[in-house]
Amino acid sequence: MTIIHWKEEIEKRKEQLLEDTKGLLTIPSLLDESNGKEGAPFGPEIEKALSYMLTLGEKSGMTIKNVDGYAGHLEMGSGEELIGILCHVDVVPPGEGWSFDPFGAEIKDGKIYARGAIDDKGPTMAAFYAMKIIQELKLPLSKRVRMIIGCDEESNWQCVRHYFNKEEMPDYGFAPDADFPIINAEKGIFDVQFTLDSNNHDIGEIQLVSFQSGQRLNMVPDRAIAKISGRSLAELEKEFKLFAKTKNMDCRTILEEEVLTIQAEGKSAHGSTPEIGINAGLMLAEFLKGFSFTGQEKKFLTLLDQASGEFSGKKLGIAAEDKESGSLTVNVGVMNYSCQGGGKVGMNIRYPVTHNSEQIEAVLTKKAESDTWKIKIIENNPPNFVDENHPMIKTLQKVYKEQTGEEGELIAIGGGTYARSLTTGVAFGALFPGREDVAHQKDEYMHVDDLLQAAAIYAQAIYELAK
Ligand SMILES: [Zn+2]
């Protein structure tokens, strides 16, 4: 039996690994479609980053392929079965406020700073070195191992769509583009929009002139503004201030020219975790539903009421739960109403991995029709799930434990990771538990020690999967 000291093998190559990581990080591989062309659809810098990886692979004796500049791969080993490692080399724009050059890849206090350090160039390089070591040690493999390098993960995933249209889907694999230990369950994502026409014949004592909250389905709106006209507005203003106080909510009100403007402040959060945020729109609607609105306005507020509560979809009739991934969640991300323009309500629903979207669709369609709303399914992205007894999971757990001394626990999330573009894929690193998540933030970094440790984990994992 061969005993390989993976950490030592990585340590021996540390300087080169850091140099290659720096080289990749200093390419500002931002989406630039306006300068895209055939063979480089996402612009010259992303093309440069892809070529950089392919060149490294070629120098290490791997088979390489550039698939029209959308994605590419590096491959080693031989055999029927194909193991995939899915990475990406595009990055999000750096944004403001950096204390380092976002494309300088400076190392300070054991951290390497750059846009893409943890998402996903550092982990990509760790996985590449893992393959390189196996290649250099000439370890026999009974399967093929392929690193697939995507170029459009941060935007539209055109990379994987194009790639898998043309190339083979791995039998199974992992994506080093999220967290350690192992994310094996990602809920389904179901985006739906309700619209209501403006045909309001009923005019009550007070009218909802307009209501606006949120711009993106997958975010919890942190602000809502309503304009109200009609009788007793000063009363209403007073009541709202009281309501805001009991809810501990920041607010502003302006009463002028027979129109009361109310602004409520909540707390933003990702749509997969609505319980962490405070939905300003739903709070404002909760207050307003106690008043005598009629017609379309009432329908609008009623739908918001049905979507509120514990974010579980209970009042909408779509609540669901499983032991693999937990409860369905509903985030109401967009709420718009105007007396001329009608109503629009957008929801981002995350459903458990053992469920499907058909029942949700059926229930919501029925609800919409009975209240004369129109319903449109914007997107249905099915769940991603690999059973805990799958041999790959067993191997990854064993390797993680041997390398870190910690349990290779399985994680279920509401968000979507790159792993869901594999038919049988999990997210495996490279952010270690307890580490600050700095992906997409200013001063993004990766600990150099984590980079080396991730490389050792990937090396052993790939070898044990493919030997
Ligand atoms: Zn990523």
PDB file of N, CA, C and O in Angstrom, residues 31-44 46-47 50 66-71 151-152 158-159 162:
ATOM      1  N   LEU A  31     -16.569  40.020 -16.207  1.00  0.00           N
ATOM      2  CA  LEU A  31     -17.399  39.870 -17.399  1.00  0.00           C
ATOM      3  C   LEU A  31     -17.339  41.150 -18.228  1.00  0.00           C
ATOM      4  O   LEU A  31     -17.518  42.250 -17.713  1.00  0.00           O
ATOM      5  N   ASP A  32     -17.074  40.995 -19.524  1.00  0.00           N
ATOM      6  CA  ASP A  32     -16.952  42.150 -20.418  1.00  0.00           C
ATOM      7  C   ASP A  32     -17.498  41.730 -21.786  1.00  0.00           C
ATOM      8  O   ASP A  32     -16.766  41.611 -22.759  1.00  0.00           O
ATOM      9  N   GLU A  33     -18.818  41.528 -21.800  1.00  0.00           N
ATOM     10  CA  GLU A  33     -19.437  40.991 -23.015  1.00  0.00           C
ATOM     11  C   GLU A  33     -19.310  41.934 -24.206  1.00  0.00           C
ATOM     12  O   GLU A  33     -19.290  41.495 -25.350  1.00  0.00           O
ATOM     13  N   SER A  34     -19.219  43.241 -23.923  1.00  0.00           N
ATOM     14  CA  SER A  34     -19.153  44.192 -25.041  1.00  0.00           C
ATOM     15  C   SER A  34     -17.854  44.007 -25.829  1.00  0.00           C
ATOM     16  O   SER A  34     -17.784  44.375 -26.998  1.00  0.00           O
ATOM     17  N   ASN A  35     -16.834  43.456 -25.173  1.00  0.00           N
ATOM     18  CA  ASN A  35     -15.599  43.137 -25.898  1.00  0.00           C
ATOM     19  C   ASN A  35     -15.450  41.636 -26.167  1.00  0.00           C
ATOM     20  O   ASN A  35     -14.354  41.150 -26.415  1.00  0.00           O
ATOM     21  N   GLY A  36     -16.577  40.940 -26.081  1.00  0.00           N
ATOM     22  CA  GLY A  36     -16.545  39.508 -26.351  1.00  0.00           C
ATOM     23  C   GLY A  36     -16.468  39.236 -27.841  1.00  0.00           C
ATOM     24  O   GLY A  36     -16.850  40.072 -28.654  1.00  0.00           O
ATOM     25  N   LYS A  37     -15.918  38.096 -28.202  1.00  0.00           N
ATOM     26  CA  LYS A  37     -15.916  37.688 -29.612  1.00  0.00           C
ATOM     27  C   LYS A  37     -15.935  36.162 -29.663  1.00  0.00           C
ATOM     28  O   LYS A  37     -15.898  35.507 -28.604  1.00  0.00           O
ATOM     29  N   GLU A  38     -15.975  35.636 -30.845  1.00  0.00           N
ATOM     30  CA  GLU A  38     -16.003  34.195 -30.973  1.00  0.00           C
ATOM     31  C   GLU A  38     -14.771  33.587 -30.296  1.00  0.00           C
ATOM     32  O   GLU A  38     -13.649  34.057 -30.480  1.00  0.00           O
ATOM     33  N   GLY A  39     -15.007  32.597 -29.450  1.00  0.00           N
ATOM     34  CA  GLY A  39     -13.897  31.976 -28.735  1.00  0.00           C
ATOM     35  C   GLY A  39     -13.577  32.657 -27.416  1.00  0.00           C
ATOM     36  O   GLY A  39     -12.833  32.133 -26.604  1.00  0.00           O
ATOM     37  N   ALA A  40     -14.128  33.859 -27.225  1.00  0.00           N
ATOM     38  CA  ALA A  40     -13.926  34.590 -25.959  1.00  0.00           C
ATOM     39  C   ALA A  40     -15.190  35.400 -25.664  1.00  0.00           C
ATOM     40  O   ALA A  40     -15.161  36.625 -25.629  1.00  0.00           O
ATOM     41  N   PRO A  41     -16.310  34.682 -25.469  1.00  0.00           N
ATOM     42  CA  PRO A  41     -17.602  35.397 -25.391  1.00  0.00           C
ATOM     43  C   PRO A  41     -17.727  36.336 -24.189  1.00  0.00           C
ATOM     44  O   PRO A  41     -18.544  37.252 -24.220  1.00  0.00           O
ATOM     45  N   PHE A  42     -16.928  36.116 -23.161  1.00  0.00           N
ATOM     46  CA  PHE A  42     -17.079  36.939 -21.954  1.00  0.00           C
ATOM     47  C   PHE A  42     -16.005  38.023 -21.837  1.00  0.00           C
ATOM     48  O   PHE A  42     -15.812  38.619 -20.786  1.00  0.00           O
ATOM     49  N   GLY A  43     -15.292  38.251 -22.942  1.00  0.00           N
ATOM     50  CA  GLY A  43     -14.288  39.316 -22.948  1.00  0.00           C
ATOM     51  C   GLY A  43     -12.877  38.790 -22.774  1.00  0.00           C
ATOM     52  O   GLY A  43     -12.663  37.638 -22.408  1.00  0.00           O
ATOM     53  N   PRO A  44     -11.882  39.667 -23.032  1.00  0.00           N
ATOM     54  CA  PRO A  44     -10.486  39.224 -23.099  1.00  0.00           C
ATOM     55  C   PRO A  44      -9.886  38.777 -21.759  1.00  0.00           C
ATOM     56  O   PRO A  44      -9.043  37.882 -21.738  1.00  0.00           O
ATOM     57  N   ILE A  46     -11.339  37.348 -19.056  1.00  0.00           N
ATOM     58  CA  ILE A  46     -11.802  36.009 -18.658  1.00  0.00           C
ATOM     59  C   ILE A  46     -11.123  34.963 -19.539  1.00  0.00           C
ATOM     60  O   ILE A  46     -10.696  33.909 -19.066  1.00  0.00           O
ATOM     61  N   GLU A  47     -10.995  35.288 -20.807  1.00  0.00           N
ATOM     62  CA  GLU A  47     -10.308  34.395 -21.736  1.00  0.00           C
ATOM     63  C   GLU A  47      -8.852  34.155 -21.267  1.00  0.00           C
ATOM     64  O   GLU A  47      -8.341  33.031 -21.305  1.00  0.00           O
ATOM     65  N   LEU A  50      -8.859  31.750 -18.309  1.00  0.00           N
ATOM     66  CA  LEU A  50      -9.081  30.368 -18.751  1.00  0.00           C
ATOM     67  C   LEU A  50      -7.807  29.800 -19.388  1.00  0.00           C
ATOM     68  O   LEU A  50      -7.366  28.692 -19.055  1.00  0.00           O
ATOM     69  N   ASN A  66     -10.359  23.663 -24.700  1.00  0.00           N
ATOM     70  CA  ASN A  66     -11.062  24.928 -24.558  1.00  0.00           C
ATOM     71  C   ASN A  66     -12.372  24.808 -25.332  1.00  0.00           C
ATOM     72  O   ASN A  66     -12.368  24.582 -26.545  1.00  0.00           O
ATOM     73  N   VAL A  67     -13.497  24.898 -24.639  1.00  0.00           N
ATOM     74  CA  VAL A  67     -14.788  24.719 -25.295  1.00  0.00           C
ATOM     75  C   VAL A  67     -15.365  26.099 -25.650  1.00  0.00           C
ATOM     76  O   VAL A  67     -16.173  26.677 -24.922  1.00  0.00           O
ATOM     77  N   ASP A  68     -14.902  26.640 -26.749  1.00  0.00           N
ATOM     78  CA  ASP A  68     -15.370  27.906 -27.325  1.00  0.00           C
ATOM     79  C   ASP A  68     -15.219  29.107 -26.392  1.00  0.00           C
ATOM     80  O   ASP A  68     -15.954  30.098 -26.514  1.00  0.00           O
ATOM     81  N   GLY A  69     -14.350  29.001 -25.421  1.00  0.00           N
ATOM     82  CA  GLY A  69     -14.154  30.119 -24.490  1.00  0.00           C
ATOM     83  C   GLY A  69     -15.228  30.239 -23.423  1.00  0.00           C
ATOM     84  O   GLY A  69     -15.156  31.119 -22.569  1.00  0.00           O
ATOM     85  N   TYR A  70     -16.217  29.362 -23.480  1.00  0.00           N
ATOM     86  CA  TYR A  70     -17.254  29.362 -22.432  1.00  0.00           C
ATOM     87  C   TYR A  70     -16.737  28.667 -21.172  1.00  0.00           C
ATOM     88  O   TYR A  70     -17.062  29.047 -20.057  1.00  0.00           O
ATOM     89  N   ALA A  71     -15.977  27.624 -21.401  1.00  0.00           N
ATOM     90  CA  ALA A  71     -15.419  26.820 -20.324  1.00  0.00           C
ATOM     91  C   ALA A  71     -14.291  26.003 -20.936  1.00  0.00           C
ATOM     92  O   ALA A  71     -14.070  26.045 -22.157  1.00  0.00           O
ATOM     93  N   CYS A 151     -16.507  29.933 -16.945  1.00  0.00           N
ATOM     94  CA  CYS A 151     -16.114  31.331 -17.139  1.00  0.00           C
ATOM     95  C   CYS A 151     -17.247  32.310 -16.883  1.00  0.00           C
ATOM     96  O   CYS A 151     -17.109  33.508 -17.119  1.00  0.00           O
ATOM     97  N   ASP A 152     -18.385  31.820 -16.425  1.00  0.00           N
ATOM     98  CA  ASP A 152     -19.551  32.716 -16.281  1.00  0.00           C
ATOM     99  C   ASP A 152     -20.380  32.325 -15.068  1.00  0.00           C
ATOM    100  O   ASP A 152     -21.602  32.452 -15.064  1.00  0.00           O
ATOM    101  N   GLN A 158     -23.915  30.608 -18.311  1.00  0.00           N
ATOM    102  CA  GLN A 158     -23.895  30.181 -19.722  1.00  0.00           C
ATOM    103  C   GLN A 158     -22.754  29.205 -19.954  1.00  0.00           C
ATOM    104  O   GLN A 158     -22.808  28.374 -20.854  1.00  0.00           O
ATOM    105  N   CYS A 159     -21.706  29.338 -19.151  1.00  0.00           N
ATOM    106  CA  CYS A 159     -20.512  28.491 -19.293  1.00  0.00           C
ATOM    107  C   CYS A 159     -20.872  27.008 -19.158  1.00  0.00           C
ATOM    108  O   CYS A 159     -20.576  26.205 -20.040  1.00  0.00           O
ATOM    109  N   HIS A 162     -23.379  25.752 -21.913  1.00  0.00           N
ATOM    110  CA  HIS A 162     -22.707  25.515 -23.187  1.00  0.00           C
ATOM    111  C   HIS A 162     -21.816  24.264 -23.096  1.00  0.00           C
ATOM    112  O   HIS A 162     -21.837  23.403 -23.976  1.00  0.00           O
TER     113      HIS A 162
END
